[in-house]
Coordinates of C-alpha atoms in Angstrom, one line a residue:
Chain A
X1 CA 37.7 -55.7 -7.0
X2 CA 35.8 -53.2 -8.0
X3 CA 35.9 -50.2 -10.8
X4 CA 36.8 -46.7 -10.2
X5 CA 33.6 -44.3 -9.4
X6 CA 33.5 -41.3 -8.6
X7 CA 30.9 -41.2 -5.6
X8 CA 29.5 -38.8 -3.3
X9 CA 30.0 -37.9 0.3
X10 CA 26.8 -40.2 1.5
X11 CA 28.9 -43.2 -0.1
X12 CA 31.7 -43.1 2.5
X13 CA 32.3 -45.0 5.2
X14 CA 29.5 -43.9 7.1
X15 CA 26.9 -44.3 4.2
X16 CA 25.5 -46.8 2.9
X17 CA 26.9 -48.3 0.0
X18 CA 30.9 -47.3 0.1
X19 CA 32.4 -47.4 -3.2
X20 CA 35.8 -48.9 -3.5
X21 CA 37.5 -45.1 -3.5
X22 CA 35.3 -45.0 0.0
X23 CA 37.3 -48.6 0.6
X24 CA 40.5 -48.0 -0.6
X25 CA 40.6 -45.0 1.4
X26 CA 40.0 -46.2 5.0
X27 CA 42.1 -49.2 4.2
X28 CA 44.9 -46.9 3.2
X29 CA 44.4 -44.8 6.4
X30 CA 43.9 -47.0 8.7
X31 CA 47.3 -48.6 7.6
X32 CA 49.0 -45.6 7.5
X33 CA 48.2 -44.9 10.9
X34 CA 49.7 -45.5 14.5
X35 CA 49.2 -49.1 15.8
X36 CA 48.8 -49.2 18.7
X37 CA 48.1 -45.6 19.7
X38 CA 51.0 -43.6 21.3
X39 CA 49.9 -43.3 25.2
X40 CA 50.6 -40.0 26.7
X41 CA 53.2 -39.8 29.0
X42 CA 54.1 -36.2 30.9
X43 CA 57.3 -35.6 30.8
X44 CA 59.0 -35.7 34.9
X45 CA 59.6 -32.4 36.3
X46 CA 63.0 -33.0 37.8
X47 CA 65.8 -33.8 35.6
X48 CA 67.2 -37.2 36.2
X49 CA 69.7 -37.5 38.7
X50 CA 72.3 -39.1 36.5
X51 CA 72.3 -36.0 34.4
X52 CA 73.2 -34.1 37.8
X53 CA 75.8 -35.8 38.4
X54 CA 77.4 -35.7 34.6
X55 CA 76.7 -31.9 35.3
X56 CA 78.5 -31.6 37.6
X57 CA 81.6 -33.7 36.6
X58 CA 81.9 -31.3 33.7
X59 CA 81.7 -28.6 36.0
X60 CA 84.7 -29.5 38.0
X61 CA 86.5 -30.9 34.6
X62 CA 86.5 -27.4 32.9
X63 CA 87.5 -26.1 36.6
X64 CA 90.5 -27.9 36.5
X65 CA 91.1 -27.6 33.2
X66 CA 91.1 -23.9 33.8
X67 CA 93.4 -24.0 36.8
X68 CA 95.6 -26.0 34.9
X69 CA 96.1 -24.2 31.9
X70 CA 96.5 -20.8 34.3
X71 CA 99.0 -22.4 36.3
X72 CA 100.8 -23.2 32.5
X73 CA 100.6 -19.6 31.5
X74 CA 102.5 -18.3 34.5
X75 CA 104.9 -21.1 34.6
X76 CA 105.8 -19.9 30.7
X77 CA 105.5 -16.5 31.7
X78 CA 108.4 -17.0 34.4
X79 CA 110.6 -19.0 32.7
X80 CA 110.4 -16.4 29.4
X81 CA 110.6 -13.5 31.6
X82 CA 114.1 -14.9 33.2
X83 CA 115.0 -15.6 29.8
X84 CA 115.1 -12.3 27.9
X85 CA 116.3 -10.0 31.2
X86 CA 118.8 -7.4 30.3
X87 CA 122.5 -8.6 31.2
X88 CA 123.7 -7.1 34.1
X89 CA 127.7 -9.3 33.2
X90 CA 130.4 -6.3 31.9
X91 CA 130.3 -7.5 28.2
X92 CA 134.0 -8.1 26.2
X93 CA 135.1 -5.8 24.1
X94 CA 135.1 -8.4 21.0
X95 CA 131.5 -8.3 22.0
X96 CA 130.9 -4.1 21.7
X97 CA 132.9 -4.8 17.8
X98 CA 136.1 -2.8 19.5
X99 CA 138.7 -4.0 16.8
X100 CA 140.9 -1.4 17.5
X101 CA 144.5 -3.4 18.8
X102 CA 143.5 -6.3 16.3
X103 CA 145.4 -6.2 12.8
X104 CA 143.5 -5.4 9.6
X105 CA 143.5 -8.7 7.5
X106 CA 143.6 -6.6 4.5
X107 CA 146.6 -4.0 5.2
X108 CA 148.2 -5.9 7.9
X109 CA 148.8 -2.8 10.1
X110 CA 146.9 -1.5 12.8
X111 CA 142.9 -1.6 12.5
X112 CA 141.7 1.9 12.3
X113 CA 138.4 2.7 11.5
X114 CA 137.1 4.7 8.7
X115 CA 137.5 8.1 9.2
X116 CA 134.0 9.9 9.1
X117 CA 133.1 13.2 7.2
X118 CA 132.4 14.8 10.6
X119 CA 135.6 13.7 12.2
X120 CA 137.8 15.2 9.2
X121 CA 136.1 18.6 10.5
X122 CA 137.0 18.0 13.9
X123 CA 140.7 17.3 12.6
X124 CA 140.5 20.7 11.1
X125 CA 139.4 22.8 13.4
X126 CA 141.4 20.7 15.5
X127 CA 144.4 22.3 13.0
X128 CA 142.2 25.6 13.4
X129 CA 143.3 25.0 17.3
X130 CA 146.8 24.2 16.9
X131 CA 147.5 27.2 14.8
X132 CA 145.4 29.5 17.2
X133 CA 148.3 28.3 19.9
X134 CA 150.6 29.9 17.8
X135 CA 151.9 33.4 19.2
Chain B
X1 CA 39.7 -24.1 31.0
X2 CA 39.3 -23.6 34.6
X3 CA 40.2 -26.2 37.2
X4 CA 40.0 -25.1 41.0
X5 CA 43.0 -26.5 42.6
X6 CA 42.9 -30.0 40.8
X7 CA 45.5 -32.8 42.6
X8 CA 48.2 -34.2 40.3
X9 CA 46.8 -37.1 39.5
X10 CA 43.6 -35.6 38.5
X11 CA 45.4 -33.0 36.6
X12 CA 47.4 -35.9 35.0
X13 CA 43.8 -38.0 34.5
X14 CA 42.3 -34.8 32.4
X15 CA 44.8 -33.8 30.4
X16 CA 45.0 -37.8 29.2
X17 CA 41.5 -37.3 28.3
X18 CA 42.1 -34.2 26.3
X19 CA 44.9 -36.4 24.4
X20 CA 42.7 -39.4 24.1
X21 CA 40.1 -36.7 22.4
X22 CA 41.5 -34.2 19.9
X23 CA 45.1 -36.1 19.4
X24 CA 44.3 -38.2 16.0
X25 CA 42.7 -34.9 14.7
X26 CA 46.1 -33.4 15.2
X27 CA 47.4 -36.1 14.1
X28 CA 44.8 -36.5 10.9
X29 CA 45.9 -32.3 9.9
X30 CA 49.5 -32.9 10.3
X31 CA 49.5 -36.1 8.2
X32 CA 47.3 -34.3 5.6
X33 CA 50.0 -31.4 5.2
X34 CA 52.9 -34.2 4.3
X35 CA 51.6 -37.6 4.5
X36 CA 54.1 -39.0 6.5
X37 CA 52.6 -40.6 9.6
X38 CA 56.5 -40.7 11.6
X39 CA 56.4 -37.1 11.0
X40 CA 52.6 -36.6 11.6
X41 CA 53.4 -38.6 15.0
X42 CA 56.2 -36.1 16.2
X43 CA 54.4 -33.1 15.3
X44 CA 51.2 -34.1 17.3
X45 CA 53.6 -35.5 20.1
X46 CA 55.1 -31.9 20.4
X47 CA 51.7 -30.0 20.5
X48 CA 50.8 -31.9 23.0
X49 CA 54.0 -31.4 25.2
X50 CA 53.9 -27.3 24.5
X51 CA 50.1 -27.4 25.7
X52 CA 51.5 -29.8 28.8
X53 CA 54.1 -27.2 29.6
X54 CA 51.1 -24.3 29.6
X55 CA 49.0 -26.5 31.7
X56 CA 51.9 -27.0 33.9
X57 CA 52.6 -23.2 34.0
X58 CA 48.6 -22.5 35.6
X59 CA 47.9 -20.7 32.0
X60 CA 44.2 -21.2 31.3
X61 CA 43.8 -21.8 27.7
X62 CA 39.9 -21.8 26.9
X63 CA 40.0 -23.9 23.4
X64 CA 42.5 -26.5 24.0
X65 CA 41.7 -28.3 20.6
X66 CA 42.0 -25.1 18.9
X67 CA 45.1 -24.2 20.5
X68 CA 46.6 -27.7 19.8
X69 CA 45.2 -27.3 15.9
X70 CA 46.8 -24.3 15.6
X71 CA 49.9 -25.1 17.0
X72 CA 50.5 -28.5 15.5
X73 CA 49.5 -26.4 11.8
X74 CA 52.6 -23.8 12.8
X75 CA 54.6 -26.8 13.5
X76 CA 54.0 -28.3 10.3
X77 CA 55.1 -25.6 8.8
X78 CA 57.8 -25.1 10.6
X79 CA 59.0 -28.5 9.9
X80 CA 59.3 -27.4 6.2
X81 CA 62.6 -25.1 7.5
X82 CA 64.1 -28.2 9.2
X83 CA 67.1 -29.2 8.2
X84 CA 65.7 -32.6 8.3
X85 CA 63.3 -31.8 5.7
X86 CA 66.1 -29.6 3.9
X87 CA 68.0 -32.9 3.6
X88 CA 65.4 -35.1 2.6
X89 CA 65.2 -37.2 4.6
X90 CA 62.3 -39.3 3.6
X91 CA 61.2 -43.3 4.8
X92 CA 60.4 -45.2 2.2
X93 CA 57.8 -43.9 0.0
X94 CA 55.8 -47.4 0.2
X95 CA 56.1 -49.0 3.2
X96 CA 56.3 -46.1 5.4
X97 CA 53.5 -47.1 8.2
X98 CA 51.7 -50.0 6.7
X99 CA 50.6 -52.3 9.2
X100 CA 48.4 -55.4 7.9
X101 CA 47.5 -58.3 9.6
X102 CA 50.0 -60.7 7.4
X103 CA 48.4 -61.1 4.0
X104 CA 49.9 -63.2 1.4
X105 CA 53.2 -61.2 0.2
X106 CA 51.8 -61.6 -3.8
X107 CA 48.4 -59.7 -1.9
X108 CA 50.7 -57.2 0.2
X109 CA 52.7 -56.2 -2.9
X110 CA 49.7 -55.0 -5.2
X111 CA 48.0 -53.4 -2.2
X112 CA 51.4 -51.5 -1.4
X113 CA 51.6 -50.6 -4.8
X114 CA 48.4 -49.4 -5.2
X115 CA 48.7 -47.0 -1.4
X116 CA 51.6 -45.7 -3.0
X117 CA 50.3 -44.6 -6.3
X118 CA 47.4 -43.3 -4.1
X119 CA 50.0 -41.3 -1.6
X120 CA 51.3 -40.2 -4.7
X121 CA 48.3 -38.3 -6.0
X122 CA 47.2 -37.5 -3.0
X123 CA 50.1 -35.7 -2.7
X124 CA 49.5 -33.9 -5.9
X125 CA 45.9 -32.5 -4.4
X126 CA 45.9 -29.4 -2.6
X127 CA 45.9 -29.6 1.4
X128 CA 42.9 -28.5 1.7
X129 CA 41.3 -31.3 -0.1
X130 CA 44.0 -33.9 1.9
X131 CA 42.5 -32.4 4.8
X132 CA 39.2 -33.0 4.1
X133 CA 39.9 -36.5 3.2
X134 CA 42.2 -37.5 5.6
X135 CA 39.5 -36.4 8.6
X136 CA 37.3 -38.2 6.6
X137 CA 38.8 -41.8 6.0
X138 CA 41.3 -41.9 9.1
X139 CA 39.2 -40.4 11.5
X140 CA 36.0 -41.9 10.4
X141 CA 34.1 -38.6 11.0
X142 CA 31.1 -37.3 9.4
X143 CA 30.3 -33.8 7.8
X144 CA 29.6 -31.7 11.4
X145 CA 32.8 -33.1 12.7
X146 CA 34.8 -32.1 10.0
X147 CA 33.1 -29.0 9.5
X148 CA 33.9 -28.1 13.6
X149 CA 37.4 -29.2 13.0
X150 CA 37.7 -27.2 9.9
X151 CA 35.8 -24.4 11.0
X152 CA 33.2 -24.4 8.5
X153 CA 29.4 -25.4 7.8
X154 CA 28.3 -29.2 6.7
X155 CA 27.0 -27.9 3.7
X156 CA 30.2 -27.0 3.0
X157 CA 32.2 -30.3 4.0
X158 CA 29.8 -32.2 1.8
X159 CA 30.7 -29.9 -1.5
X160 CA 34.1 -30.1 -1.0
X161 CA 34.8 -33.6 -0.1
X162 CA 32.5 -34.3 -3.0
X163 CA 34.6 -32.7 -5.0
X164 CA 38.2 -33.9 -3.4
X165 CA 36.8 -37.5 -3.9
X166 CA 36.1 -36.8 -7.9
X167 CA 39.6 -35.3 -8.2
X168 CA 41.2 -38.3 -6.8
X169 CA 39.3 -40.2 -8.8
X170 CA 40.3 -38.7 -11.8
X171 CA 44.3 -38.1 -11.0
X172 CA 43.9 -42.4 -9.9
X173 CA 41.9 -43.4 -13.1
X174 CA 44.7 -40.9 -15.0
X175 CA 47.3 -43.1 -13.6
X176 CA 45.8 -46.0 -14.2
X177 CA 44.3 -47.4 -11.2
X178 CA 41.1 -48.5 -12.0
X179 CA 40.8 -51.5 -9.5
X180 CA 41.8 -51.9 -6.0
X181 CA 43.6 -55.5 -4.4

């Protein structure tokens, strides 16, 4: 144990007389570093064989994952494409909204359709017709 | 460098040497920029491989030790962006690398203690005084080494470890340490 000095470079560990800053600080650093020295070791050229091999699984893994999930897409393509063709069946007339021979719920009589603006015109000129017939 | 067709083994035999030579001064600047000897360890481990992969490659790199000073310094500093320093990530502060040979555990508590109020102000020095010291104290080397290392005269690698020594006196005494276990 000794005080705090401030000492000079000659005082160090390579002096004569180190101080017990010059103490303290090999202690510290030569407990602060490696022990034992890390040996160097070059890395190996080739990559190990088991990572080939791993390599290659994924390879083929994504592969087949590829195939399968292209095979899944057409398979959904066909079956949606059969799905939403355009009926080629003669359709009902219930399905076309012809009401014409049914009764109207609300009158009771004979359905008949709402007369349009442009179909009064035609009646007209229908009449325009009928009296052109005459002599 | 030049080597005239060397075999692998001899190839492998030299660059060992060249590790076994400038590795704890890569180590010794690296440690001196964040005083963490894991890190220091990784950084210097890296250099190393990057001047392995040159070698490998046929480059002839005429300074190896400045090349591997320079790149373990760039390392260092890149290992300041890390996310692993971002996170910080940090061993503890006190027993991070002390190796003793079993003292008694009242002994090995005071003189941890003590190394980590000295990391601390170390850490509050500048790097170039760490530097100084660290070449100093861990590697045992006297003012010419340092001064080829650093890149600078004797004359001035005995002024300024002079006066890195006085700071760290002053910042320890300031704290309190006036004694060491």
């Amino acid at each position: 144990m000794k005080p705090l000095q401030p000492a000079s470079f000659d005082q160090g560990p390579g002096g004569d007389a180190p101080d017990g800053l010059d103490r303290l600080l090999a202690r510290f650093f030569r407990a602060t570093m490696p022990d034992p020295w890390p040996v160097w070791k070059a890395p190996s050229r080739d990559p190990l064989p088991v990572g080939r091999v791993s390599s290659r699984r994924l390879l083929s893994r994504s592969r087949t994952a590829l195939a399968a999930s292209l095979l899944l897409l057409l398979g959904g393509l066909i079956l949606l494409g059969g799905r939403f063709t355009a009926p080629t069946l003669p359709v009902s007339r219930d399905a076309i909204g012809d009401t014409a021979d049914k009764p109207d719920p609300r009158t009771g009589g004979p359905h008949r359709p709402a007369p349009k603006p442009g179909a009064e015109k035609s009646h007209t000129s229908e009449g325009g017709l009928s009296s052109s017939r005459r002599p | 460098m030049e080597r005239a067709r060397p075999t692998e083994a001899s190839r492998h035999a030299e660059f060992e040497a060249l590790y076994e030579r400038h590795s704890r001064e890569v180590w010794a600047l690296v440690y001196a920029r964040w005083l963490n000897a894991d890190v220091a360890q990784d950084i210097m481990q890296e250099a190393f491989l990057r001047l392995w992969k040159q070698w490998e490659t046929g480059e002839a790199i005429h300074n190896p030790r400045g090349w591997l000073l320079r790149v373990a310094r760039n390392l260092a500093e890149d290992h300041a962006k890390s996310s692993f320093r971002r996170n910080g990530t940090h061993p503890p502060q006190l027993m991070n690398g002390l190796r003793g040979q079993s003292p008694l555990p009242s002994e090995r508590l005071e003189r941890e203690e003590t190394f980590g109020q000295l990391r601390d102000v170390l850490g509050q020095l500048s790097e170039a005084d760490r530097e100084i010291l660290t070449l100093r104290y861990a590697l045992d080397y006297n003012a010419n080494q340092i001064a080829e290392v650093l890149a600078t005269t004797a004359t001035a690698v005995h002024m300024r470890l002079s006066r890195a020594r006085q700071r760290l006196a002053e910042r320890l005494a300031a704290q309190g340490v006036v004694e060491f276990p």
